[in-house]
mmCIF file of C-alpha atoms in Angstrom:
data_model
loop_
_atom_site.group_PDB
_atom_site.id
_atom_site.type_symbol
_atom_site.label_atom_id
_atom_site.label_comp_id
_atom_site.label_asym_id
_atom_site.label_seq_id
_atom_site.Cartn_x
_atom_site.Cartn_y
_atom_site.Cartn_z
ATOM 1 C CA MET M 159 50.842 175.634 161.363
ATOM 2 C CA GLU M 160 52.526 178.979 161.824
ATOM 3 C CA ASN M 161 53.682 178.414 165.402
ATOM 4 C CA ALA M 162 54.810 174.799 165.049
ATOM 5 C CA TRP M 163 58.224 175.660 166.490
ATOM 6 C CA LEU M 164 56.538 176.968 169.641
ATOM 7 C CA VAL M 165 54.498 173.783 170.033
ATOM 8 C CA ARG M 166 57.655 171.656 169.617
ATOM 9 C CA ALA M 167 59.526 173.821 172.137
ATOM 10 C CA LEU M 168 56.728 173.473 174.690
ATOM 11 C CA LEU M 169 56.553 169.718 174.101
ATOM 12 C CA ALA M 170 60.317 169.461 174.594
ATOM 13 C CA LEU M 171 59.992 171.433 177.833
ATOM 14 C CA LEU M 172 57.173 169.221 179.078
ATOM 15 C CA VAL M 173 58.934 165.959 178.162
ATOM 16 C CA ALA M 174 62.223 167.091 179.731
ATOM 17 C CA PHE M 175 60.425 168.165 182.910
ATOM 18 C CA VAL M 176 58.547 164.869 183.288
ATOM 19 C CA VAL M 177 61.653 162.769 182.587
ATOM 20 C CA ALA M 178 63.658 164.847 185.086
ATOM 21 C CA LEU M 179 60.967 164.321 187.726
ATOM 22 C CA LEU M 180 61.055 160.579 187.102
ATOM 23 C CA LEU M 181 64.875 160.435 187.187
ATOM 24 C CA ALA M 182 65.332 162.598 190.286
ATOM 25 C CA PRO M 183 64.764 159.947 192.991
ATOM 26 C CA PHE M 184 67.156 157.486 191.339
ATOM 27 C CA VAL M 185 69.900 160.041 190.714
ATOM 28 C CA LEU M 186 69.650 161.444 194.243
ATOM 29 C CA ARG M 187 69.853 157.951 195.765
ATOM 30 C CA LEU M 188 72.893 157.210 193.618
ATOM 31 C CA ALA M 189 74.509 160.507 194.622
ATOM 32 C CA LYS M 190 73.983 159.799 198.312
ATOM 33 C CA ARG M 191 75.357 156.283 197.906
ATOM 34 C CA LEU M 192 78.445 157.681 196.150
ATOM 35 C CA LYS M 193 78.740 160.378 198.860
ATOM 36 C CA ALA M 194 78.796 163.087 196.197
ATOM 37 C CA GLY M 195 78.365 165.906 198.670
ATOM 38 C CA GLN M 196 80.317 169.080 199.134
ATOM 39 C CA PRO M 197 81.992 169.676 202.514
ATOM 40 C CA ILE M 198 80.728 172.584 204.589
ATOM 41 C CA LEU M 199 83.784 174.664 205.498
ATOM 42 C CA CYS M 200 82.444 177.977 206.764
ATOM 43 C CA TYR M 201 79.356 178.995 208.716
ATOM 44 C CA VAL M 202 79.207 175.456 210.033
ATOM 45 C CA GLU M 203 76.389 176.053 212.494
ATOM 46 C CA GLN M 204 74.117 177.741 209.955
ATOM 47 C CA HIS M 205 74.727 175.167 207.211
ATOM 48 C CA ALA M 206 75.005 171.979 209.258
ATOM 49 C CA GLY M 207 71.744 170.695 207.773
ATOM 50 C CA LYS M 208 73.232 170.816 204.274
ATOM 51 C CA ALA M 209 76.034 168.371 205.081
ATOM 52 C CA GLY M 210 75.943 165.401 202.714
ATOM 53 C CA THR M 211 73.546 167.047 200.258
ATOM 54 C CA PRO M 212 74.461 165.976 196.697
ATOM 55 C CA THR M 213 76.022 168.783 194.674
ATOM 56 C CA PHE M 214 75.354 167.649 191.122
ATOM 57 C CA GLY M 215 71.581 168.055 191.089
ATOM 58 C CA GLY M 216 71.755 169.927 187.783
ATOM 59 C CA PHE M 217 72.706 166.641 186.152
ATOM 60 C CA ILE M 218 69.091 165.542 186.679
ATOM 61 C CA PHE M 219 67.922 168.276 184.299
ATOM 62 C CA LEU M 220 70.822 168.198 181.866
ATOM 63 C CA LEU M 221 70.316 164.876 180.076
ATOM 64 C CA PRO M 222 66.520 165.054 179.624
ATOM 65 C CA THR M 223 66.747 168.642 178.377
ATOM 66 C CA VAL M 224 69.452 167.872 175.825
ATOM 67 C CA ALA M 225 67.654 164.721 174.647
ATOM 68 C CA ALA M 226 64.265 166.441 174.329
ATOM 69 C CA THR M 227 65.807 169.413 172.532
ATOM 70 C CA VAL M 228 67.537 167.198 169.989
ATOM 71 C CA ILE M 229 64.457 165.006 169.463
ATOM 72 C CA PHE M 230 61.974 167.859 169.044
ATOM 73 C CA SER M 231 64.205 170.080 166.921
ATOM 74 C CA CYS M 232 65.050 167.407 164.334
ATOM 75 C CA GLN M 233 62.125 168.294 162.063
ATOM 76 C CA GLU M 234 63.199 171.862 161.441
ATOM 77 C CA GLY M 235 66.947 171.492 161.648
ATOM 78 C CA LEU M 236 69.174 171.276 164.641
ATOM 79 C CA GLY M 237 70.800 174.727 164.404
ATOM 80 C CA VAL M 238 69.330 176.661 167.317
ATOM 81 C CA GLY M 239 68.713 173.534 169.379
ATOM 82 C CA LEU M 240 72.311 172.400 169.084
ATOM 83 C CA ILE M 241 73.606 175.851 169.966
ATOM 84 C CA ALA M 242 71.417 175.895 173.077
ATOM 85 C CA CYS M 243 72.563 172.386 174.016
ATOM 86 C CA PHE M 244 76.210 173.344 173.494
ATOM 87 C CA VAL M 245 75.846 176.382 175.759
ATOM 88 C CA MET M 246 74.081 174.350 178.437
ATOM 89 C CA LEU M 247 76.651 171.541 178.285
ATOM 90 C CA SER M 248 79.462 174.109 178.453
ATOM 91 C CA TYR M 249 78.014 175.552 181.649
ATOM 92 C CA ALA M 250 77.639 172.025 183.048
ATOM 93 C CA VAL M 251 81.294 171.228 182.312
ATOM 94 C CA LEU M 252 82.338 174.521 183.903
ATOM 95 C CA GLY M 253 80.283 173.804 187.024
ATOM 96 C CA PHE M 254 81.659 170.263 187.251
ATOM 97 C CA TRP M 255 85.209 171.576 186.912
ATOM 98 C CA MET M 256 84.614 174.212 189.601
ATOM 99 C CA THR M 257 83.171 171.588 191.954
ATOM 100 C CA LEU M 258 86.157 169.294 191.447
ATOM 101 C CA SER M 259 88.679 172.089 191.899
ATOM 102 C CA ARG M 260 87.512 172.901 195.459
#
């Protein structure tokens, strides 16, 4: 099949999306239990409803996306998939570091 890479990419997207949807309630409950929220320092009145909202919601999408990318790109070689995963993980580390530094 000429577009097999496209089919694998769409399957990876679909699998990652479904796994992220299934993980979301558990991760959000864990985040609330760990009180992993960011304090609201300015515009308190306008953002009072956000108090206690977990700040690492991107984590829900990170693991399923990396896993699905690695699994579905194994047949053709991991080159582009690993580069994409490295970039995404780098942004996640940067975001985590920025959250901790506040």
